[in-house]
PDB file of C-alpha atoms in Angstrom:
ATOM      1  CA  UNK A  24      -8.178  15.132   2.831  1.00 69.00           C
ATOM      2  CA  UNK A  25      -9.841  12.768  -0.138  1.00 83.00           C
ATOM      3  CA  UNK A  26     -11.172   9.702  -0.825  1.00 92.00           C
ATOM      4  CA  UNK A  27      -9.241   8.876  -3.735  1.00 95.00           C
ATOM      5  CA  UNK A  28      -9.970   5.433  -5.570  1.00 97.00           C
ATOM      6  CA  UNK A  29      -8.372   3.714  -8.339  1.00 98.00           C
ATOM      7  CA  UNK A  30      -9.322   0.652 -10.798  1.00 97.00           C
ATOM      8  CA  UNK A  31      -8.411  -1.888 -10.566  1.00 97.00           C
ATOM      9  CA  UNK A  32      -6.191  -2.511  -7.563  1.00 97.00           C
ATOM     10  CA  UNK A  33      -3.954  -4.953  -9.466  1.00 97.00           C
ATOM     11  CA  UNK A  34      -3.977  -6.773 -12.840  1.00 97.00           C
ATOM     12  CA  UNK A  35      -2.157  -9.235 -15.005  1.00 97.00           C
ATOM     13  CA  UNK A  36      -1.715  -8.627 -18.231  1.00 96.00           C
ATOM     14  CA  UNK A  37      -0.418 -10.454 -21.246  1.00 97.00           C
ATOM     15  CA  UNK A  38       2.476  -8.697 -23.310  1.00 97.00           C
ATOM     16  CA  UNK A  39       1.157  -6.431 -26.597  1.00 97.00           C
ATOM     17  CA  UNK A  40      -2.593  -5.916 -24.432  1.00 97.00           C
ATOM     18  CA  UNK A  41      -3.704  -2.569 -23.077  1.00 98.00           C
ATOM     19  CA  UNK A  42      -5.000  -1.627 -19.876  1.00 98.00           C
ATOM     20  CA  UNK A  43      -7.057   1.415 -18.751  1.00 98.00           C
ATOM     21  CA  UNK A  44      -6.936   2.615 -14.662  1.00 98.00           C
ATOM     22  CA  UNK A  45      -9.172   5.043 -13.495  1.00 98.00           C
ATOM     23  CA  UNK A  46      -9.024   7.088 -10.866  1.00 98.00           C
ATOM     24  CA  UNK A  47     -12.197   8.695  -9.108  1.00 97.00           C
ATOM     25  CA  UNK A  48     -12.101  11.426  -6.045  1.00 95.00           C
ATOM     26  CA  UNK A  49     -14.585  12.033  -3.805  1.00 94.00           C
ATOM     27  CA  UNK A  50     -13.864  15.815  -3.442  1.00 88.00           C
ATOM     28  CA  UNK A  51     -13.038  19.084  -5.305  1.00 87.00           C
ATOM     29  CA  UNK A  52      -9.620  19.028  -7.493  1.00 89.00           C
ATOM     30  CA  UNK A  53      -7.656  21.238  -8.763  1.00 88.00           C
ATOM     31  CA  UNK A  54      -4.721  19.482 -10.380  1.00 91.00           C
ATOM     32  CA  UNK A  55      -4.888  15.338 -11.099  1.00 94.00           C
ATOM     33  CA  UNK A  56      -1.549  13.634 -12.121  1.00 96.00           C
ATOM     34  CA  UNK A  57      -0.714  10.047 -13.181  1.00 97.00           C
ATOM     35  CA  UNK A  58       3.062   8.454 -11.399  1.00 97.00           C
ATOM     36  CA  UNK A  59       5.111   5.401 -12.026  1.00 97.00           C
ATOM     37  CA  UNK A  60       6.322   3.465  -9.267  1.00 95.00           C
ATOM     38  CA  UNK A  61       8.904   0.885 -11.090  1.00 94.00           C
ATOM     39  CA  UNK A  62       9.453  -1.820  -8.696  1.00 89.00           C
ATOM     40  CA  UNK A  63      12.318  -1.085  -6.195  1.00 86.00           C
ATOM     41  CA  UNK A  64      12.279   2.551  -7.509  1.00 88.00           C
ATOM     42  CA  UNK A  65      10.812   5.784  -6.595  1.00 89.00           C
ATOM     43  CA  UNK A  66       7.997   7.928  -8.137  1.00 94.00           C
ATOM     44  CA  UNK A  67       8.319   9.273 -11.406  1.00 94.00           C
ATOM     45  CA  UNK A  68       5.709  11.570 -12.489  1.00 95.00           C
ATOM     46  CA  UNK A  69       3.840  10.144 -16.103  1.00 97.00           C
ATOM     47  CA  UNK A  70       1.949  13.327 -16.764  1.00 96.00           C
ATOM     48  CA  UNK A  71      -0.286  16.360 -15.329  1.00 95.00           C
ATOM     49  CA  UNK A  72      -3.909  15.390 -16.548  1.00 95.00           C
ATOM     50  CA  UNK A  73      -5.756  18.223 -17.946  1.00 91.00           C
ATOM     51  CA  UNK A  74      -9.744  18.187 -17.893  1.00 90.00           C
ATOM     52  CA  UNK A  75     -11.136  19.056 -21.079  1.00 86.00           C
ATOM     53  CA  UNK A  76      -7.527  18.975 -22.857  1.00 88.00           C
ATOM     54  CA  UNK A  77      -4.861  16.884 -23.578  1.00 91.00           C
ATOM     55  CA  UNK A  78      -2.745  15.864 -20.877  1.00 94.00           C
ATOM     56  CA  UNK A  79       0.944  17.429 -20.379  1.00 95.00           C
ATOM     57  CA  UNK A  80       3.678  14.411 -20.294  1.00 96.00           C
ATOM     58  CA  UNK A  81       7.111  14.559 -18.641  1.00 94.00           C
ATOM     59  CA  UNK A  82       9.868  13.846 -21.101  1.00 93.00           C
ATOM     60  CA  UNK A  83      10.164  10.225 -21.821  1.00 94.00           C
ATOM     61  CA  UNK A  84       6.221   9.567 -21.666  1.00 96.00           C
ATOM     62  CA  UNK A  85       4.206   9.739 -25.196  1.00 96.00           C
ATOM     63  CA  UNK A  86       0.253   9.928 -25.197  1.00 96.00           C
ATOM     64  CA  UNK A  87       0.565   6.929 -27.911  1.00 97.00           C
ATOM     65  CA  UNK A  88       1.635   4.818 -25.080  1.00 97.00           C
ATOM     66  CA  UNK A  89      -0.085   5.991 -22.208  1.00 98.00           C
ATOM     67  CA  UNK A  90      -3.468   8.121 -23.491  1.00 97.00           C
ATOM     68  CA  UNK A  91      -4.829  10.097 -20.283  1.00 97.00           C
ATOM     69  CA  UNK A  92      -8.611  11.002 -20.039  1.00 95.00           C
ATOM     70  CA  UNK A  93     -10.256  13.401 -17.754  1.00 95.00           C
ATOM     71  CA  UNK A  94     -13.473  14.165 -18.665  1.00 93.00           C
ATOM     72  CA  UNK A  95     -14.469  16.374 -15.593  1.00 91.00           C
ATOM     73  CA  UNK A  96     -12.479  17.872 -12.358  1.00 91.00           C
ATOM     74  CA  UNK A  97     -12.610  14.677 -10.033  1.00 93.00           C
ATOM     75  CA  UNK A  98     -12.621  11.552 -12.774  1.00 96.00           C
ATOM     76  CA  UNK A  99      -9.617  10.648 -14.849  1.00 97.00           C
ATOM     77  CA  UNK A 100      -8.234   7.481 -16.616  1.00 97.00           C
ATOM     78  CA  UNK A 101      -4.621   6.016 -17.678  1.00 98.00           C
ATOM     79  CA  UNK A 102      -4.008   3.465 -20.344  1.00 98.00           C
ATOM     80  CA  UNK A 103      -1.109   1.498 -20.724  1.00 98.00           C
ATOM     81  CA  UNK A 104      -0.965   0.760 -24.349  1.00 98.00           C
ATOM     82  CA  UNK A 105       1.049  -2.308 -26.129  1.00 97.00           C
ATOM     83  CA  UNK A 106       1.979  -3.490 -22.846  1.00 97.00           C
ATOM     84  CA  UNK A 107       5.596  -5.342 -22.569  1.00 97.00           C
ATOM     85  CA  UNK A 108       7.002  -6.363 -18.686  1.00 96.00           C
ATOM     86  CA  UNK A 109       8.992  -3.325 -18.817  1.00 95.00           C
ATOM     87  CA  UNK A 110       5.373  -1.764 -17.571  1.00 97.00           C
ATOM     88  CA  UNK A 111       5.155  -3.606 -14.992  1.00 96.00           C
ATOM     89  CA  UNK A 112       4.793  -1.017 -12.425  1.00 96.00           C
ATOM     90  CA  UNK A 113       2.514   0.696  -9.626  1.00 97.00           C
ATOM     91  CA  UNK A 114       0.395   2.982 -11.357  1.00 98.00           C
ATOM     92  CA  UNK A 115      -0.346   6.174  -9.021  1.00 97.00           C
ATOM     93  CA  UNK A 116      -3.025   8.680  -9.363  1.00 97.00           C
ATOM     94  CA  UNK A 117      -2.404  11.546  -7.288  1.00 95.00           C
ATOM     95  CA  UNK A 118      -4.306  14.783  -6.806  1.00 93.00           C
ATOM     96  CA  UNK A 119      -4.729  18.714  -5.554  1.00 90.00           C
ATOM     97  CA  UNK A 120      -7.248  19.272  -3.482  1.00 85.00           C
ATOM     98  CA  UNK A 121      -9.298  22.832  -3.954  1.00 79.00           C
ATOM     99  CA  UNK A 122      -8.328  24.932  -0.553  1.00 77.00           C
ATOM    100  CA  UNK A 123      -5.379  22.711   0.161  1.00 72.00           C
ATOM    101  CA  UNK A 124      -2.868  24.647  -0.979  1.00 67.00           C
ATOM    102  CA  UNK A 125      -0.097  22.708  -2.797  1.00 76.00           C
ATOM    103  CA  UNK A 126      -0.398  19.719  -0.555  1.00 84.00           C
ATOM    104  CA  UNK A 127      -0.615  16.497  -2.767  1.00 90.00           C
ATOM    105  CA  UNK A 128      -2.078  13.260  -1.846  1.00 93.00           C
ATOM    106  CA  UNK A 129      -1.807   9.814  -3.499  1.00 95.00           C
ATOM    107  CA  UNK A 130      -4.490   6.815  -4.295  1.00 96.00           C
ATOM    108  CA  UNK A 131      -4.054   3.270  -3.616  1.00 97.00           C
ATOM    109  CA  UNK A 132      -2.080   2.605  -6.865  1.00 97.00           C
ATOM    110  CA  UNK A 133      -2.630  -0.144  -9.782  1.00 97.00           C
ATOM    111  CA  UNK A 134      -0.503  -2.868  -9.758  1.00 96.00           C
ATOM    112  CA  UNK A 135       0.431  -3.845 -12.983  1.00 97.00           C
ATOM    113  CA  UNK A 136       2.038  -7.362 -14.145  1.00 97.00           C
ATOM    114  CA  UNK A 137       2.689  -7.841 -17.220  1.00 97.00           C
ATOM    115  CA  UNK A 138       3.613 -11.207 -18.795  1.00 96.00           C
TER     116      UNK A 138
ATOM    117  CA  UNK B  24      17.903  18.157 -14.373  1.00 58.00           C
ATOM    118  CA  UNK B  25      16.631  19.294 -11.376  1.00 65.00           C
ATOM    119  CA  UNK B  26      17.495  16.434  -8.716  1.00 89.00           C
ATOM    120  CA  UNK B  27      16.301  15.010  -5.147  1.00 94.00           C
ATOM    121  CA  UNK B  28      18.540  13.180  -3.288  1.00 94.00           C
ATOM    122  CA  UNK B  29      18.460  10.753  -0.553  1.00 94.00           C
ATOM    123  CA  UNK B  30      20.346   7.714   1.037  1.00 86.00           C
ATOM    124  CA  UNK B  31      18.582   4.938  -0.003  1.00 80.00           C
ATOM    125  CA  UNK B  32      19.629   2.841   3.495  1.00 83.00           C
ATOM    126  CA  UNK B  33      18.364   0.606   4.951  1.00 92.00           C
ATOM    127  CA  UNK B  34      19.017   2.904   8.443  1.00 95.00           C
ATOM    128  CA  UNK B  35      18.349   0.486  11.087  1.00 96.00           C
ATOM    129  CA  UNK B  36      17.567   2.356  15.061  1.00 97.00           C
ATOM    130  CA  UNK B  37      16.567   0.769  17.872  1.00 97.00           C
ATOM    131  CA  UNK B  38      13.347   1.340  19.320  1.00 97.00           C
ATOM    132  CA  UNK B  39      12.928   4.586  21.267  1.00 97.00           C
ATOM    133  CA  UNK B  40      16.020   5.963  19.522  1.00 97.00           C
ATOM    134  CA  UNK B  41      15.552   9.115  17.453  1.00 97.00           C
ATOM    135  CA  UNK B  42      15.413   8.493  13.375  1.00 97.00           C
ATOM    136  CA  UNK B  43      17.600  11.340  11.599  1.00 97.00           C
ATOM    137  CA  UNK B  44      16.612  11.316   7.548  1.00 97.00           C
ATOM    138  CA  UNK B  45      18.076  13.804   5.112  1.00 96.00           C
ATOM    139  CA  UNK B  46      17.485  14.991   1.915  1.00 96.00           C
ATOM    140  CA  UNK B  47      19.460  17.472  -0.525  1.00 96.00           C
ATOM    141  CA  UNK B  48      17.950  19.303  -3.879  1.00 95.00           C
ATOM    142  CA  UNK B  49      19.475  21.231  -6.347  1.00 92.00           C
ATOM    143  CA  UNK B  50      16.822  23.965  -7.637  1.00 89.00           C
ATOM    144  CA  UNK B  51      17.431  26.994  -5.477  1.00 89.00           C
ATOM    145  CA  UNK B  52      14.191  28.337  -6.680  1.00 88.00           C
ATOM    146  CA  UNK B  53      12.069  25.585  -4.804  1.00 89.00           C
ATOM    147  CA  UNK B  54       9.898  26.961  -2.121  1.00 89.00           C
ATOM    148  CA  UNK B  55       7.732  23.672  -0.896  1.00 92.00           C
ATOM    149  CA  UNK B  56       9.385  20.750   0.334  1.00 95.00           C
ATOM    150  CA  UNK B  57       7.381  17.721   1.876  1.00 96.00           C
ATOM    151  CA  UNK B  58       8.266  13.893   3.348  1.00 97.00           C
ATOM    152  CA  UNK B  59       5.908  11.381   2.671  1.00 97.00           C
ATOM    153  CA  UNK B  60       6.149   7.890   4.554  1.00 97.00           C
ATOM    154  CA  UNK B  61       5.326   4.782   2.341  1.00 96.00           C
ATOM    155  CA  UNK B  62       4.750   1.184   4.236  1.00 96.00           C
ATOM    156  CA  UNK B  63       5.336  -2.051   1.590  1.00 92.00           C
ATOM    157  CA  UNK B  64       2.965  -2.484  -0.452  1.00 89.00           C
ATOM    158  CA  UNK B  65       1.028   0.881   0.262  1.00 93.00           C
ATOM    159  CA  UNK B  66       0.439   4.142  -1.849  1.00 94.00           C
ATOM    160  CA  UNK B  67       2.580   7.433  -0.401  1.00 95.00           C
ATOM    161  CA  UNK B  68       0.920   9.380   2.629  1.00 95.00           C
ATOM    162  CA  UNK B  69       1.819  12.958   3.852  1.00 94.00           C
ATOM    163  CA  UNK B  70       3.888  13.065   6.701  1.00 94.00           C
ATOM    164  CA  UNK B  71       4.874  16.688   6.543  1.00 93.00           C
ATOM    165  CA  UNK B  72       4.944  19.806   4.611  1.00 94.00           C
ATOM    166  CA  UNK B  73       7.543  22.587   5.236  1.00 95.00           C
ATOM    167  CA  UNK B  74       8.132  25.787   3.206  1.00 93.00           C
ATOM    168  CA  UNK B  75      10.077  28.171   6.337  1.00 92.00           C
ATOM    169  CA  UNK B  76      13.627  28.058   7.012  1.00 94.00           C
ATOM    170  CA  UNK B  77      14.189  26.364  10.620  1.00 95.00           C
ATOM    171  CA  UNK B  78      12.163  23.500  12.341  1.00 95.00           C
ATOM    172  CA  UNK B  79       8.430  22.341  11.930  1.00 96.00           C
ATOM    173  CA  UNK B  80       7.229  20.054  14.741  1.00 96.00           C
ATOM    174  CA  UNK B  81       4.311  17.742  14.746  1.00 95.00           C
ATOM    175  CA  UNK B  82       3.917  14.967  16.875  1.00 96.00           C
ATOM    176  CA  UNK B  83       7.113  12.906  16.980  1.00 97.00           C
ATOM    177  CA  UNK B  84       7.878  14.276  13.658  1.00 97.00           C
ATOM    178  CA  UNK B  85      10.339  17.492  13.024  1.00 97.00           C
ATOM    179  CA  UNK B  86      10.940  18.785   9.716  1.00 97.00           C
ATOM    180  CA  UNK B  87      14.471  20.799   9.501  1.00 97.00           C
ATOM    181  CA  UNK B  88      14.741  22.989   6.187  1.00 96.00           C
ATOM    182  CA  UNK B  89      17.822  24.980   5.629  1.00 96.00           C
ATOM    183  CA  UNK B  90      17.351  26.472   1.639  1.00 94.00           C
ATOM    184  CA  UNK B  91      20.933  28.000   1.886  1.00 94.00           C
ATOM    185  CA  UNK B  92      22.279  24.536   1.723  1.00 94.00           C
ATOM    186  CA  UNK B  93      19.227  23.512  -0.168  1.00 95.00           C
ATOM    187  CA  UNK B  94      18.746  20.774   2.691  1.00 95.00           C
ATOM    188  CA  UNK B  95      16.261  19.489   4.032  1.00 97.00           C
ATOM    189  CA  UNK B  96      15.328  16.654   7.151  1.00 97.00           C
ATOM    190  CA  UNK B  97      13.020  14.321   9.121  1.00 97.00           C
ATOM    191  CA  UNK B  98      13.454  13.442  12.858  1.00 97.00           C
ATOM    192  CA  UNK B  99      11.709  11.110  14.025  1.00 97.00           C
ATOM    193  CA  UNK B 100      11.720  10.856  18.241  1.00 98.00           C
ATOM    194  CA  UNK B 101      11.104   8.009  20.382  1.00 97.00           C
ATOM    195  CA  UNK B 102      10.645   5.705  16.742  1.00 97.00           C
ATOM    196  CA  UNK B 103       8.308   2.664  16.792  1.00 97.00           C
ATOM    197  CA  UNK B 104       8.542  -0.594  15.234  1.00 96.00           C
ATOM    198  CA  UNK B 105       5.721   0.995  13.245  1.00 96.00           C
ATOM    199  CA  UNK B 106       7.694   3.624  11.662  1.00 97.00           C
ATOM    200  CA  UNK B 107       9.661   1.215   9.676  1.00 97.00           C
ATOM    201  CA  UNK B 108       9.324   2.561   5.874  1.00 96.00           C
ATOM    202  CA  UNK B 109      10.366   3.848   3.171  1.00 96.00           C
ATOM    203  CA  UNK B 110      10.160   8.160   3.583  1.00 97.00           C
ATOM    204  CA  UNK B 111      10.487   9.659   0.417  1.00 96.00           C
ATOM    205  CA  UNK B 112      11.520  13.447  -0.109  1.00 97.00           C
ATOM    206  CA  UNK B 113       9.590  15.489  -2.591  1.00 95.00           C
ATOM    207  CA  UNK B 114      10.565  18.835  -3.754  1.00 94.00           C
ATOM    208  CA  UNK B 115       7.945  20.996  -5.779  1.00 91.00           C
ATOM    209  CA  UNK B 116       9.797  22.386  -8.492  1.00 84.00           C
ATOM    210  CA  UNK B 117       8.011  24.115 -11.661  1.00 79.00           C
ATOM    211  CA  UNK B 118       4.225  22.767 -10.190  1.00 79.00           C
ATOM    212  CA  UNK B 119       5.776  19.470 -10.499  1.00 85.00           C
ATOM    213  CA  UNK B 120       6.824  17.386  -7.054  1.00 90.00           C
ATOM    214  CA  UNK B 121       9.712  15.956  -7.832  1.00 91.00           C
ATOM    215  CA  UNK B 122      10.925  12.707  -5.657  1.00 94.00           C
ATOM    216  CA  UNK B 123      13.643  11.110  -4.270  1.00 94.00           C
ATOM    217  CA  UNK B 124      14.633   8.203  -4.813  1.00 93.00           C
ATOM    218  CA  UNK B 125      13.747   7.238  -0.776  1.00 94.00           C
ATOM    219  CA  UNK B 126      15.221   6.115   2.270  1.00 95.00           C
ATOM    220  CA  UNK B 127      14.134   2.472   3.780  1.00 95.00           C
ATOM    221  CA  UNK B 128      14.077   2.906   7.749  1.00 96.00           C
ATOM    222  CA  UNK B 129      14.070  -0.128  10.112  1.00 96.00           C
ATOM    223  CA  UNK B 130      13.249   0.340  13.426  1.00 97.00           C
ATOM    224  CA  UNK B 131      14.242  -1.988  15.706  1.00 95.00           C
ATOM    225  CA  UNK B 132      11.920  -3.516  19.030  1.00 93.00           C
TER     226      UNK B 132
END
């Protein structure tokens, strides 16, 4: 396995601010996505960040609202632009570890509070 | 849309008792299933992968995949207070996992 991290662990945020999570591993990746975790809900995958390129959203996610970076294979950030308390959420990095075949693992989350 | 489904529960067992969770998807085409435990307040961890047809053991755990009823299950033996969680299906589907929407389990000292 990985030693993912995320930043921060947990914020407060006032409606119409943005906030930018990053998510750092401590290995080789091949693939690095970005999940929603709504509160009482499951996991609903954001997008598939691409280094280099612009990220790949899942229908229903824009790149005005949530603009991905990844800069290089184990570093990526999520923003969480014009934020109302409908995004307040757990913010989930999750990755694919070179040699691990299709096995994905998760990071500690962001959770997100918006007022 | 492709789907994952799961009873969301609560399923409540008493200690020592064996934990029976199921799962059902509707891609045929999926090849990679996996269960993933998640505690309150805590990110997802991997419980098991299973990709055969038939049984996968590991530890307490047991993974049952049957793609001709595009099924797929978690036993849990002898459960602990511990294992009380939310397990969450995921299906792979296009490079994508895809999850369900989870089952709480509640096991019982």
């Amino acid at each position: 396995s990985a030693v993912i991290s995320q930043k921060p662990s947990r914020d407060i945020c006032q409606r119409g601010t943005s906030l930018t999570i990053q998510c750092q591993v401590d290995s080789q990746v091949t693939m690095m996505f970005w999940y929603r975790q709504q509160p009482g809900q499951s996991l609903t995958l954001i997008a598939t960040a691409n280094q280099g390129s612009e990220a790949t959203y899942e229908s229903g996610f824009v790149i005005d609202k949530f603009p991905i970076s990844r800069p290089n294979l184990t570093f990526s950030t999520l923003t969480v632009s014009n934020m109302s308390p409908e995004d307040s959420s757990i913010y989930l990095c999750s990755v694919l570890l070179a040699g691990a075949a299709d096995t994905q693992y998760f990071g500690p989350g962001t959770r997100l509070t918006v007022l | 849309q492709k789907e994952v489904e799961q009873n969301s529960g609560p399923l409540s067992v008493p200690e020592g008792a064996i934990a029976s969770l199921n799962c059902t998807y509707s891609d045929r085409g999926s090849q990679s299933f996996f269960w993933y435990r998640q505690y309150s307040g805590k990110s997802p961890e991997l419980i098991m992968s299973i990709y055969s047809n038939g049984d996968k053991e590991d530890g307490r755990f047991t993974a049952q995949l049957n793609k001709a009823s595009q099924y797929v299950s978690l036993l849990i033996r002898d459960s602990q207070p511990s294992d009380s969680a939310t397990y969450l299906c995921a299906v792979k589907e296009g490079g994508k996992l895809i999850f369900g929407q989870g089952t709480e389990l509640s096991v019982k000292p």
